mmCIF file of C-alpha atoms and ligand atoms in Angstrom:
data_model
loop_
_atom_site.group_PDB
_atom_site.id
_atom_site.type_symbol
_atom_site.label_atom_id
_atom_site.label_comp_id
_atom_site.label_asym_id
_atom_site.label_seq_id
_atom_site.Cartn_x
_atom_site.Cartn_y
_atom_site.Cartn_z
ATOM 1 C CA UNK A 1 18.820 22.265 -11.421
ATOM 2 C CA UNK A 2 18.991 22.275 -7.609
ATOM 3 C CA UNK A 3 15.299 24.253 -8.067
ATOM 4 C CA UNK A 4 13.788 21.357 -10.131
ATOM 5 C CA UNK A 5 15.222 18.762 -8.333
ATOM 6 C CA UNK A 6 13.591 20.151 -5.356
ATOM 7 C CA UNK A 7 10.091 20.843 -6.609
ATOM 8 C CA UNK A 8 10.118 17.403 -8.457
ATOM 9 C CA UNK A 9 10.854 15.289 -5.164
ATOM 10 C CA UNK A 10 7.948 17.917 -3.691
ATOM 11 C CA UNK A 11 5.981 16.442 -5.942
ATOM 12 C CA UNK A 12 6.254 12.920 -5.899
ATOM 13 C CA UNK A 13 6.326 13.010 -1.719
ATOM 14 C CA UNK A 14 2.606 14.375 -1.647
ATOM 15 C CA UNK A 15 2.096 12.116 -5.131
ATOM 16 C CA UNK A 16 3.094 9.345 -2.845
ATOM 17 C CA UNK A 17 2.535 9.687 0.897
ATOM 18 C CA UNK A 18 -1.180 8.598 0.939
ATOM 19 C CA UNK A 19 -0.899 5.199 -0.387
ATOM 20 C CA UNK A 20 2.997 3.973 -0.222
ATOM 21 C CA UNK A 21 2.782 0.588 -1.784
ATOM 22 C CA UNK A 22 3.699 -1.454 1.246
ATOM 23 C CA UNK A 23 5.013 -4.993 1.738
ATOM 24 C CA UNK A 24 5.432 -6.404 5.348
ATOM 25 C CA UNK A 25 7.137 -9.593 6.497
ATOM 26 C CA UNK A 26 5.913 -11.801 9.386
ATOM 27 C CA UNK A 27 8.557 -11.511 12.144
ATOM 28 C CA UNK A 28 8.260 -14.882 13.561
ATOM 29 C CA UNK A 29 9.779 -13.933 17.163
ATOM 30 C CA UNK A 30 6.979 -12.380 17.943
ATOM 31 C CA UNK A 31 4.526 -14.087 16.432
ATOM 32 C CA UNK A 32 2.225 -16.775 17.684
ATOM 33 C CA UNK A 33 -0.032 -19.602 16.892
ATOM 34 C CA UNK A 34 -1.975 -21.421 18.819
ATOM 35 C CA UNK A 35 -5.241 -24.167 19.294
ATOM 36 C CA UNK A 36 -6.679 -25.514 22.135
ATOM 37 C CA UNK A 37 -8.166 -29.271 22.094
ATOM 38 C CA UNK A 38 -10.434 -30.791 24.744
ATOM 39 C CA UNK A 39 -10.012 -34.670 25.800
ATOM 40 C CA UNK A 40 -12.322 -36.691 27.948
ATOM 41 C CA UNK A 41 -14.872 -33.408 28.225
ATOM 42 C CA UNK A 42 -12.449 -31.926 31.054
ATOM 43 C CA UNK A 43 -8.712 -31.713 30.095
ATOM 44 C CA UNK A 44 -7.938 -28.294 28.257
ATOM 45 C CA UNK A 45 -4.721 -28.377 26.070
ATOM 46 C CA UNK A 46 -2.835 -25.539 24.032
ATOM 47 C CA UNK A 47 -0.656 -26.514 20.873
ATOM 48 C CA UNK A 48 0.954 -24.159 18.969
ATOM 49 C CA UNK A 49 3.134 -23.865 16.137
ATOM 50 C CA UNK A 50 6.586 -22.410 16.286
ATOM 51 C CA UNK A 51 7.554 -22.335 12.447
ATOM 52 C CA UNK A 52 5.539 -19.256 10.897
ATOM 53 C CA UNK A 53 6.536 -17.718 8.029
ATOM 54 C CA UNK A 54 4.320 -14.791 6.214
ATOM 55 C CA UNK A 55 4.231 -12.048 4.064
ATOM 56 C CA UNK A 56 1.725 -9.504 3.387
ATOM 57 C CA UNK A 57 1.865 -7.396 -0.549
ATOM 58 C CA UNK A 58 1.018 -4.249 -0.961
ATOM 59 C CA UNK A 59 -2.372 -5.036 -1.830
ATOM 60 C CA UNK A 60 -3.223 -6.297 1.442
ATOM 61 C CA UNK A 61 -2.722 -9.886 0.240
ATOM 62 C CA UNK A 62 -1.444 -11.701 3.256
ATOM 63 C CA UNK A 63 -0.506 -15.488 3.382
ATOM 64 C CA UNK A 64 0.796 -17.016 6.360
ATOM 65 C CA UNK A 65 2.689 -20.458 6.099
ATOM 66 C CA UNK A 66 2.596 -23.071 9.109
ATOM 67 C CA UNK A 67 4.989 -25.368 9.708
ATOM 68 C CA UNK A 68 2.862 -28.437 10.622
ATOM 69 C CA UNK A 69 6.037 -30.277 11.374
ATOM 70 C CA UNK A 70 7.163 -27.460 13.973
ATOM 71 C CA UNK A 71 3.552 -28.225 16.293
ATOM 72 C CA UNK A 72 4.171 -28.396 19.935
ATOM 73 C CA UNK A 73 1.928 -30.404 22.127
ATOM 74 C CA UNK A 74 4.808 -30.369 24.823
ATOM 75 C CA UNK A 75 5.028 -34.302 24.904
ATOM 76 C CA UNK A 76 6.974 -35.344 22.137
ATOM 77 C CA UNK A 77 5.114 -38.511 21.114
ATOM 78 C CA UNK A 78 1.898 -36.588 20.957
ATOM 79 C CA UNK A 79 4.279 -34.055 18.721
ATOM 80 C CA UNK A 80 4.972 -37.187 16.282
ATOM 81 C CA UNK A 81 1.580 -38.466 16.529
ATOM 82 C CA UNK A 82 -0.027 -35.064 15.132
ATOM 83 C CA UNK A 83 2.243 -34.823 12.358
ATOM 84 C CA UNK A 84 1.731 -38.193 11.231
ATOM 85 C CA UNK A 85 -2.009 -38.622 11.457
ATOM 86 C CA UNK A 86 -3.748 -35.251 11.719
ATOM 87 C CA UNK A 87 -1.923 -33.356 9.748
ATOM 88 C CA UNK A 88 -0.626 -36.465 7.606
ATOM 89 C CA UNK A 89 2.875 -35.004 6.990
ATOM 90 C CA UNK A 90 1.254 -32.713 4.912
ATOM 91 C CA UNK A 91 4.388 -30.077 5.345
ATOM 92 C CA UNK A 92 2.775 -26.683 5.417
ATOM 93 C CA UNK A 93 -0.989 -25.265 5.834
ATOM 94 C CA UNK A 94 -1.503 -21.841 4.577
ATOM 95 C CA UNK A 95 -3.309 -19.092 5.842
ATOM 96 C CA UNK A 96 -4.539 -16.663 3.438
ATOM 97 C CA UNK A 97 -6.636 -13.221 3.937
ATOM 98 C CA UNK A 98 -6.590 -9.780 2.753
ATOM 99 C CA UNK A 99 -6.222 -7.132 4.641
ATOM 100 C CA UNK A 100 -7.637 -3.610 3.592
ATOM 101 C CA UNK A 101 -4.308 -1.825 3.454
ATOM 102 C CA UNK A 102 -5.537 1.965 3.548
ATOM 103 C CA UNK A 103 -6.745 0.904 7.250
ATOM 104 C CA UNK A 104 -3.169 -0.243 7.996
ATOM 105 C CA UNK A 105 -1.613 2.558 6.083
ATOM 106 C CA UNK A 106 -3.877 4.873 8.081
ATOM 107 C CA UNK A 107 -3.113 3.944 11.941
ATOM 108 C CA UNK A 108 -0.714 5.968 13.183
ATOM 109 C CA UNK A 109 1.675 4.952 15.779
ATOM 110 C CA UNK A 110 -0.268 3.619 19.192
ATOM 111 C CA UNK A 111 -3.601 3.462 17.299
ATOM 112 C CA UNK A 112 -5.253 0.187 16.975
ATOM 113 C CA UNK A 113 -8.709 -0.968 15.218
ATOM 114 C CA UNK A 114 -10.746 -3.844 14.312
ATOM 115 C CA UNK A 115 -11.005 -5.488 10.920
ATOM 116 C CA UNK A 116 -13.610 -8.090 9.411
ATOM 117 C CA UNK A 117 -11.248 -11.014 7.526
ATOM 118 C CA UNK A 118 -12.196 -13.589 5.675
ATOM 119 C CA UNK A 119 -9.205 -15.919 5.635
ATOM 120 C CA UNK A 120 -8.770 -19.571 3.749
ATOM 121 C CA UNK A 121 -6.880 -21.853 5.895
ATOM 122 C CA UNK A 122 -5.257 -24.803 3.221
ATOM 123 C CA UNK A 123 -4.174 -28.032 4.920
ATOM 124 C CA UNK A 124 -3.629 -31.349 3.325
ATOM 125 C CA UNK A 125 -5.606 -30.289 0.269
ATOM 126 C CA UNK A 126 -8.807 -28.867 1.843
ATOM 127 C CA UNK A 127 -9.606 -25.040 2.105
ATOM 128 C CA UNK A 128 -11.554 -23.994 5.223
ATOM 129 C CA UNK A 129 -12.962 -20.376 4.775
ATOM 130 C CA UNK A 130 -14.042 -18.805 7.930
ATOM 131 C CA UNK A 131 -14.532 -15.117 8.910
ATOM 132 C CA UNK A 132 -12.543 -13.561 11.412
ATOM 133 C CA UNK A 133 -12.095 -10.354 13.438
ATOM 134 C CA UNK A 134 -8.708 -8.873 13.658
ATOM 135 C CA UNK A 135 -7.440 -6.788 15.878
ATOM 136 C CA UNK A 136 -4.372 -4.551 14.678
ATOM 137 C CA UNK A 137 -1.965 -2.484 16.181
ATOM 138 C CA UNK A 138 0.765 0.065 15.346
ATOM 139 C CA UNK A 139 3.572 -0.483 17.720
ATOM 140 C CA UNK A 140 6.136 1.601 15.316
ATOM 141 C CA UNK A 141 6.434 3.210 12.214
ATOM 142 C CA UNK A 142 7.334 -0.328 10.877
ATOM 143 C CA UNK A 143 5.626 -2.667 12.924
ATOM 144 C CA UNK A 144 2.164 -3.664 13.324
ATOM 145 C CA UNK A 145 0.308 -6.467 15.364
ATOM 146 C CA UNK A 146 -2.538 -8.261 13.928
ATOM 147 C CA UNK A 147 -3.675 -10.997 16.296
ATOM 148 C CA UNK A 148 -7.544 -12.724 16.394
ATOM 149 C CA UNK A 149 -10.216 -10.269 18.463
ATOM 150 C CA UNK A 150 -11.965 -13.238 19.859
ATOM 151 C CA UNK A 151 -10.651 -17.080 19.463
ATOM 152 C CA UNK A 152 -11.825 -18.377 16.148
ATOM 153 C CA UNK A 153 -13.661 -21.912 15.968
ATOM 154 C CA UNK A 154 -12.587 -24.191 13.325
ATOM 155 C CA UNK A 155 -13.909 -27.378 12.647
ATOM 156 C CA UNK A 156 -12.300 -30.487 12.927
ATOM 157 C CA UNK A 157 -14.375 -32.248 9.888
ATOM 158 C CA UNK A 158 -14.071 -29.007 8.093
ATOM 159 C CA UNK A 159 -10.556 -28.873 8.330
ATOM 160 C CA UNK A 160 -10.647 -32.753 6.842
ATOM 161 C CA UNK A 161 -8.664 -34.112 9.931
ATOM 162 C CA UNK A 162 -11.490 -36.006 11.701
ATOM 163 C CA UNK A 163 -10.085 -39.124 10.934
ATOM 164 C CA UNK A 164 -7.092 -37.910 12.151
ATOM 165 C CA UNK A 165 -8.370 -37.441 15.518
ATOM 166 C CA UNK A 166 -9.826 -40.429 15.643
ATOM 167 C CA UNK A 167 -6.757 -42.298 15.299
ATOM 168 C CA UNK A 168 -5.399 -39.932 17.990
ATOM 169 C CA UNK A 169 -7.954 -41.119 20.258
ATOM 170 C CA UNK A 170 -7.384 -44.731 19.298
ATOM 171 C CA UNK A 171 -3.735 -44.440 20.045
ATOM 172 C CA UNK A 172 -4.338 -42.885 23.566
ATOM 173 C CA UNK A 173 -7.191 -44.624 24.590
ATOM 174 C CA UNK A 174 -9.218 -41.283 25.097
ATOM 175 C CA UNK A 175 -13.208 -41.508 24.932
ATOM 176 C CA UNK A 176 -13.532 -38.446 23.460
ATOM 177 C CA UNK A 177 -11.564 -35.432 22.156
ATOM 178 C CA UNK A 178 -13.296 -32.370 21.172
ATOM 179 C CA UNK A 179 -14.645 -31.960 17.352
ATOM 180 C CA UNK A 180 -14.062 -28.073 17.523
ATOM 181 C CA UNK A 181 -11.055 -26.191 17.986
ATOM 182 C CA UNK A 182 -10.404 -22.481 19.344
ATOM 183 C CA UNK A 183 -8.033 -20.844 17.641
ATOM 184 C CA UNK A 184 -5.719 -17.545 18.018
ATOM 185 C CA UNK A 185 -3.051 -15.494 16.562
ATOM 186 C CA UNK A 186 -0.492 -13.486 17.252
ATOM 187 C CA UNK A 187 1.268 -11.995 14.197
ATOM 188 C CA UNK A 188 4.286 -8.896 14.151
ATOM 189 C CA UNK A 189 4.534 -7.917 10.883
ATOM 190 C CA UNK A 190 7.368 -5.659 9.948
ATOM 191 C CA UNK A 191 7.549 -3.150 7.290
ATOM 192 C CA UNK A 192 9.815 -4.359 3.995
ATOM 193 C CA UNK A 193 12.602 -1.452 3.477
ATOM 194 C CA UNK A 194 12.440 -1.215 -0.182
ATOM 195 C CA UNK A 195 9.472 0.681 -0.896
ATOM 196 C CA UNK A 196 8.415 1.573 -4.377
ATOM 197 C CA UNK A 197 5.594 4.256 -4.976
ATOM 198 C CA UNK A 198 2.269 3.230 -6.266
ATOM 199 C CA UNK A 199 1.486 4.733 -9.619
ATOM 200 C CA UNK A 200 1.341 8.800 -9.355
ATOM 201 C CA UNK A 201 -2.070 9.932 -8.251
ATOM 202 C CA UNK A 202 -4.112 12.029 -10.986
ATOM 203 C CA UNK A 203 -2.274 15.280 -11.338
ATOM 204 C CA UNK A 204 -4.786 17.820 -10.915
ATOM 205 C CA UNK A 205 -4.723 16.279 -6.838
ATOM 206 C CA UNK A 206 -0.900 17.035 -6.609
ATOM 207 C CA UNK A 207 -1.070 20.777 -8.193
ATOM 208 C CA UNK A 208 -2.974 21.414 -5.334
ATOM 209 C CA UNK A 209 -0.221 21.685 -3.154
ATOM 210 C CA UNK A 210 1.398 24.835 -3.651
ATOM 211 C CA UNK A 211 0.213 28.380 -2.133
ATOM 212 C CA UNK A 212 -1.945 29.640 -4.825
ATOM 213 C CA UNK A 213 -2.029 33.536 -3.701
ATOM 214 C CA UNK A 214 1.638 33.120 -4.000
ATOM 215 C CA UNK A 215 1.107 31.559 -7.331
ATOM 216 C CA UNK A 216 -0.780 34.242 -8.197
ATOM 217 C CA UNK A 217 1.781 36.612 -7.877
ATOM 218 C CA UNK A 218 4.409 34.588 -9.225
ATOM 219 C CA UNK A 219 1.993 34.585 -12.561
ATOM 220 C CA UNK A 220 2.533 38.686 -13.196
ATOM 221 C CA UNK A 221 5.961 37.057 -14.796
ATOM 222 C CA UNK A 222 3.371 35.231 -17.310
ATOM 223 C CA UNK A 223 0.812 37.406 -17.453
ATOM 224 C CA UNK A 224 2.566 39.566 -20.427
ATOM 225 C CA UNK A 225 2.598 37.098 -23.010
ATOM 226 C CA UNK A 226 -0.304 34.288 -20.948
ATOM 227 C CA UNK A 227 -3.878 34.485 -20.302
ATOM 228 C CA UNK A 228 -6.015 32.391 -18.959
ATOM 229 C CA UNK A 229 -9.313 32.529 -20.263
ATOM 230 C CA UNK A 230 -9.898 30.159 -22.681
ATOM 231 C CA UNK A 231 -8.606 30.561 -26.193
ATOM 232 C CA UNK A 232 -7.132 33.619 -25.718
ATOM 233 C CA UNK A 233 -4.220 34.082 -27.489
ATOM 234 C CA UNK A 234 -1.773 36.963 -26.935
ATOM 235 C CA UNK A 235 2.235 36.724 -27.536
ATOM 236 C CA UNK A 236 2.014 33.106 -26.176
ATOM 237 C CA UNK A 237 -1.139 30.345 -26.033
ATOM 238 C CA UNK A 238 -4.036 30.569 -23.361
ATOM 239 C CA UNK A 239 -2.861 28.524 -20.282
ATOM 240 C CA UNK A 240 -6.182 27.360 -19.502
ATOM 241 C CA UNK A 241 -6.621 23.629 -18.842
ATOM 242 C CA UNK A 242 -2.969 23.339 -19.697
ATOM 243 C CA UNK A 243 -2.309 21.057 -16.736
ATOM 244 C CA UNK A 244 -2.966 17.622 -18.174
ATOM 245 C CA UNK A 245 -2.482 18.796 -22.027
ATOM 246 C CA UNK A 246 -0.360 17.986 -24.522
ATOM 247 C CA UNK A 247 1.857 20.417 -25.477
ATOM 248 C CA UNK A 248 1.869 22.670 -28.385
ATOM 249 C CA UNK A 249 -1.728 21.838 -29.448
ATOM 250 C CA UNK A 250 -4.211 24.986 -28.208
ATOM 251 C CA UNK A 251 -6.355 25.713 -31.152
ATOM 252 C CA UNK A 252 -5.234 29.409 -32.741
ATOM 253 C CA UNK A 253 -1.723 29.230 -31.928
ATOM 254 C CA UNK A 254 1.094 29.477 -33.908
ATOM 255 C CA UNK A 255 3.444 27.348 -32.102
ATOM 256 C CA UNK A 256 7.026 26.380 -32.863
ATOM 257 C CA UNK A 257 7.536 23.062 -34.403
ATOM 258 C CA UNK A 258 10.115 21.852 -31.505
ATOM 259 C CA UNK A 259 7.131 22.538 -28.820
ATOM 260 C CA UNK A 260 4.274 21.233 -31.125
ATOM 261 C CA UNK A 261 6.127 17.998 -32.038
ATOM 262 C CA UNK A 262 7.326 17.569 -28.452
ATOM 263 C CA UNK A 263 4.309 15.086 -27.496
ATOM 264 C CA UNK A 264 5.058 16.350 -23.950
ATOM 265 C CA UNK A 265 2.369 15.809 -21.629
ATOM 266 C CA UNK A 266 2.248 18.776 -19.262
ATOM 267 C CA UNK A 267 1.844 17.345 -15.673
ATOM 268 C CA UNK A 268 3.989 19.037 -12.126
ATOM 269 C CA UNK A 269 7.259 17.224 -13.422
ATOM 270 C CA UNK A 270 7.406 17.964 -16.724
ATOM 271 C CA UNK A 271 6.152 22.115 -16.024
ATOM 272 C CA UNK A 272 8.468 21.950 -12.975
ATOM 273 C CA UNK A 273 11.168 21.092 -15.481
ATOM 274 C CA UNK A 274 10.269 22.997 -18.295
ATOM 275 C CA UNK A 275 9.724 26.880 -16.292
ATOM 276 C CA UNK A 276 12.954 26.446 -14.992
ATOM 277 C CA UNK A 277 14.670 26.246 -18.040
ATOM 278 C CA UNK A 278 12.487 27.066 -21.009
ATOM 279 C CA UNK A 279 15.020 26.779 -23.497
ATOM 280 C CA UNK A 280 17.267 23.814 -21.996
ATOM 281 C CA UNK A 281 14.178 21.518 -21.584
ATOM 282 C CA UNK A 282 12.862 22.335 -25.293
ATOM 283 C CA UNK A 283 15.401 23.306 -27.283
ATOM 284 C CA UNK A 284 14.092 25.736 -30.228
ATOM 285 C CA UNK A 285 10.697 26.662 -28.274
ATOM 286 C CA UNK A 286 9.759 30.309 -28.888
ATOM 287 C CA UNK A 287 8.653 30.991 -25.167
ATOM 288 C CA UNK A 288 11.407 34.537 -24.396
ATOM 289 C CA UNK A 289 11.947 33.568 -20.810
ATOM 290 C CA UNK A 290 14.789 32.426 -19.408
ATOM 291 C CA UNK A 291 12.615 30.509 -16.480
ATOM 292 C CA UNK A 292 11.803 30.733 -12.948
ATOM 293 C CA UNK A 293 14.913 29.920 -10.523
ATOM 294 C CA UNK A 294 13.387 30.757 -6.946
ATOM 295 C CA UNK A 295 12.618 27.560 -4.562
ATOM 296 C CA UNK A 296 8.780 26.887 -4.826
ATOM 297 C CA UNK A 297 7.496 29.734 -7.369
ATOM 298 C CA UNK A 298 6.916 26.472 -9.546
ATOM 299 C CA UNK A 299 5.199 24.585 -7.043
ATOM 300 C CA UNK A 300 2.456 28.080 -5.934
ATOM 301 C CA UNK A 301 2.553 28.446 -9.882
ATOM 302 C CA UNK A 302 1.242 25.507 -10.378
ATOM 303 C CA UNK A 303 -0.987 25.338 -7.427
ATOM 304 C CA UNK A 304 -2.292 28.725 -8.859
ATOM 305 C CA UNK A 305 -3.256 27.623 -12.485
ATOM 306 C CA UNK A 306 -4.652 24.768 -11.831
ATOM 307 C CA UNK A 307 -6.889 26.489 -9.178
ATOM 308 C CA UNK A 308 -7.809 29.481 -11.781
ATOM 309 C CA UNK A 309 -8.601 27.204 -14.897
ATOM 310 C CA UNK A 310 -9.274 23.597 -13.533
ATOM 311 C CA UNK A 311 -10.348 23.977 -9.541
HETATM 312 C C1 HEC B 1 7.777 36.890 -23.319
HETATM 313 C C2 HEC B 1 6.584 36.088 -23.443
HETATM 314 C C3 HEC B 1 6.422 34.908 -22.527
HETATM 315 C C4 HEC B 1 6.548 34.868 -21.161
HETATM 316 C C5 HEC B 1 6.966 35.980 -20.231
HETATM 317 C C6 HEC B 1 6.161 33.526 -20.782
HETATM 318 N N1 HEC B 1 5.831 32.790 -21.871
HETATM 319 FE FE1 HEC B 1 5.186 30.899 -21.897
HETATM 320 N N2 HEC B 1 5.114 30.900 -23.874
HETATM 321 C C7 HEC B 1 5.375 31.984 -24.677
HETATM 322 C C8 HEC B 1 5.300 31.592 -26.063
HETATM 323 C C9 HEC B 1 5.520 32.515 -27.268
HETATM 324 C C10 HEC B 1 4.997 30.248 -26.065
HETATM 325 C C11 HEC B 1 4.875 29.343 -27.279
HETATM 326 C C12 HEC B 1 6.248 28.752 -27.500
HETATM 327 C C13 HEC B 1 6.425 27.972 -28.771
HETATM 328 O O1 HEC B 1 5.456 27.826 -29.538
HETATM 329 O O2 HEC B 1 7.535 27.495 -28.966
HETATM 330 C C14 HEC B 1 4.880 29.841 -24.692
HETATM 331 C C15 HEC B 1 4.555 28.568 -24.274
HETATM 332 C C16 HEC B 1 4.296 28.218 -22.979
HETATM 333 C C17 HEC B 1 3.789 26.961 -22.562
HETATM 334 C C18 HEC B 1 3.411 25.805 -23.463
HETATM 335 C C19 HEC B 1 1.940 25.967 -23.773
HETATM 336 C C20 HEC B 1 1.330 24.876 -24.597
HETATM 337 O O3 HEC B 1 0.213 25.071 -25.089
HETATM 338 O O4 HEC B 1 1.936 23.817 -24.719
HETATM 339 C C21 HEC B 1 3.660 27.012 -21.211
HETATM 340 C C22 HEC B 1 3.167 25.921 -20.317
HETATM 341 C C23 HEC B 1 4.082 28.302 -20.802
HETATM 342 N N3 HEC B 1 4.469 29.006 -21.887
HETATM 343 C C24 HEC B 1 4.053 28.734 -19.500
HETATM 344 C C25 HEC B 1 4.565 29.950 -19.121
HETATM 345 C C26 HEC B 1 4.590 30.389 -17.737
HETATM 346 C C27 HEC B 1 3.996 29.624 -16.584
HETATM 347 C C28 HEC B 1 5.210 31.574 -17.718
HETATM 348 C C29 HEC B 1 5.547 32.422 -16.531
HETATM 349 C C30 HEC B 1 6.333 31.800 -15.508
HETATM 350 C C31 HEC B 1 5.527 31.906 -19.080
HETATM 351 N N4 HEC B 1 5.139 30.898 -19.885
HETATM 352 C C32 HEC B 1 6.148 33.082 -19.486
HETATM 353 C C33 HEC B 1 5.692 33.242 -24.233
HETATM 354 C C34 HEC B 1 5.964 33.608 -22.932
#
């Protein structure tokens, strides 16, 4: 039991370690917002927004919420003047892109890349799309930066707040504030604990795994009643091509009727299980061997067939 126990969780690990299926969460300590504005031609300004709240799913959708009530100007009328006519206490924008999650999956801790994103930024009812590089970072095991290569331009009239601005300029008495606005991000996403695998990869990948010259040798314990050339029959079926069959079915074989009415599919788990106790796992089979009890035989066995009959 210990054995199968083992050689199962082998199993699923490599099954699984490629391509966890991982959520992250916008930490929003770290994270940071910002645009810059332009009045009378000459004074720069930098707003930002301290309410953030994000999460990206394991398929790389990410969505970022804003706050628009949380914008800092750092004058507080200018604050209340923003969310009432630019952003016409519209709550929340959104932020939505996908992120190509192998490439996050794949940067190891220190390593940092560039991605291409299209992101969809929602406010007050109107979707700007507009393409931006990212710049990501792995700071830990379960934390990564994403924050905007370059500043991103968005449009004022695309964004559907122009006549929000002009009533900004009205109220100030300004001649002229700028019609485009830089833009950039700072966001620390951190991994979600609870981590469920993706759906097993194909079998024949994981078989792979064991030692197949030890496999080999672990077969002599098979090799009296199993061949594996196709078809060939002796005391017990051909193994060929059994990785991925259903049980009990081989053409020219007498089997038992517990093993040919099993519908067992055999894949690493249920082999794993079934070699290392033949006559627990199928009660009635006619298979004389009382199964393989040594930590990875199963595993190289495995590794070994599926080499010999389906590499
Ligand atoms: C003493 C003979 C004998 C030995 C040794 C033996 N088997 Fe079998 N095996 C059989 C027989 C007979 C059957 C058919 C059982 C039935 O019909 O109930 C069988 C069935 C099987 C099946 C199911 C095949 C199918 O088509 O569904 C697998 C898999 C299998 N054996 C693997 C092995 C492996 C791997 C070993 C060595 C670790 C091994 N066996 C050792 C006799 C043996």
């Amino acid at each position: 039991m210990k054995l199968l126990l083992k050689a199962v969780t082998i199993a699923s690990a490599i099954v699984a370690a490629p391509a966890l299926a991982e959520s992250w969460t916008l930490a929003p300590a770290g994270s940071h917002l910002a645009y810059g504005s332009i009045k009378k031609d000459t004074v720069g300004e930098v707003n930002s927004f301290t309410g953030l709240r994000g999460h990206v799913t394991p398929g790389g959708k990410a969505e970022v919420e804003i706050d628009l009530s949380s914008v800092e100007t750092n004058i507080d009328i200018r604050n209340k003047r923003m969310i009432e006519h630019v952003f016409s206490k519209a709550g929340t924008a959104s932020l939505t892109t996908k992120f190509d999650m192998a490439e996050v999956s794949g940067l190891s801790v220190g390593e940092t890349t560039t991605v291409d994103a299209q992101a969809v930024l929602s406010l007050s009812g109107t979707d700007v799309t507009f393409d931006a590089e990212m710049f990501m970072a792995r700071l830990t095991e379960t934390q990564v930066k994403v924050s905007t290569n370059d500043m991103v331009f968005l449009s004022t009239e695309d964004a559907g707040v122009n006549a929000g601005v002009d009533k900004l300029m009205e109220l100030a008495s300004l001649p002229g504030i700028t019609r485009t606005v830089p833009v950039t991000a700072r966001l620390i996403f951190n991994r979600d604990e609870e981590q469920a695998p993706v759906a097993p990869a194909p079998i024949a990948v994981a078989a792979v795994t064991g030692d197949v010259k030890a496999g080999k040798k672990v077969f002599r314990k098979c090799s009296a009643c199993h061949k594996l050339d196709e078809d060939h029959h002796t005391v017990g079926p051909s193994l060929h091509g059994i990785i991925g069959a259903t049980a009990g079915q081989s053409d020219g074989f007498r089997y038992s009727a517990p093993l040919q009415k099993s519908g067992v599919v055999w894949t690493t788990e249920t082999l794993t299980a079934f070699l290392s106790d033949p006559r627990g796992t199928i009660p009635g089979n006619k298979m004389q061997f009382p199964g393989l009890k040594k930590d990875g035989d199963i595993a190289n066995l495995i590794a070994y067939l599926q080499a010999e009959t389906q590499g």
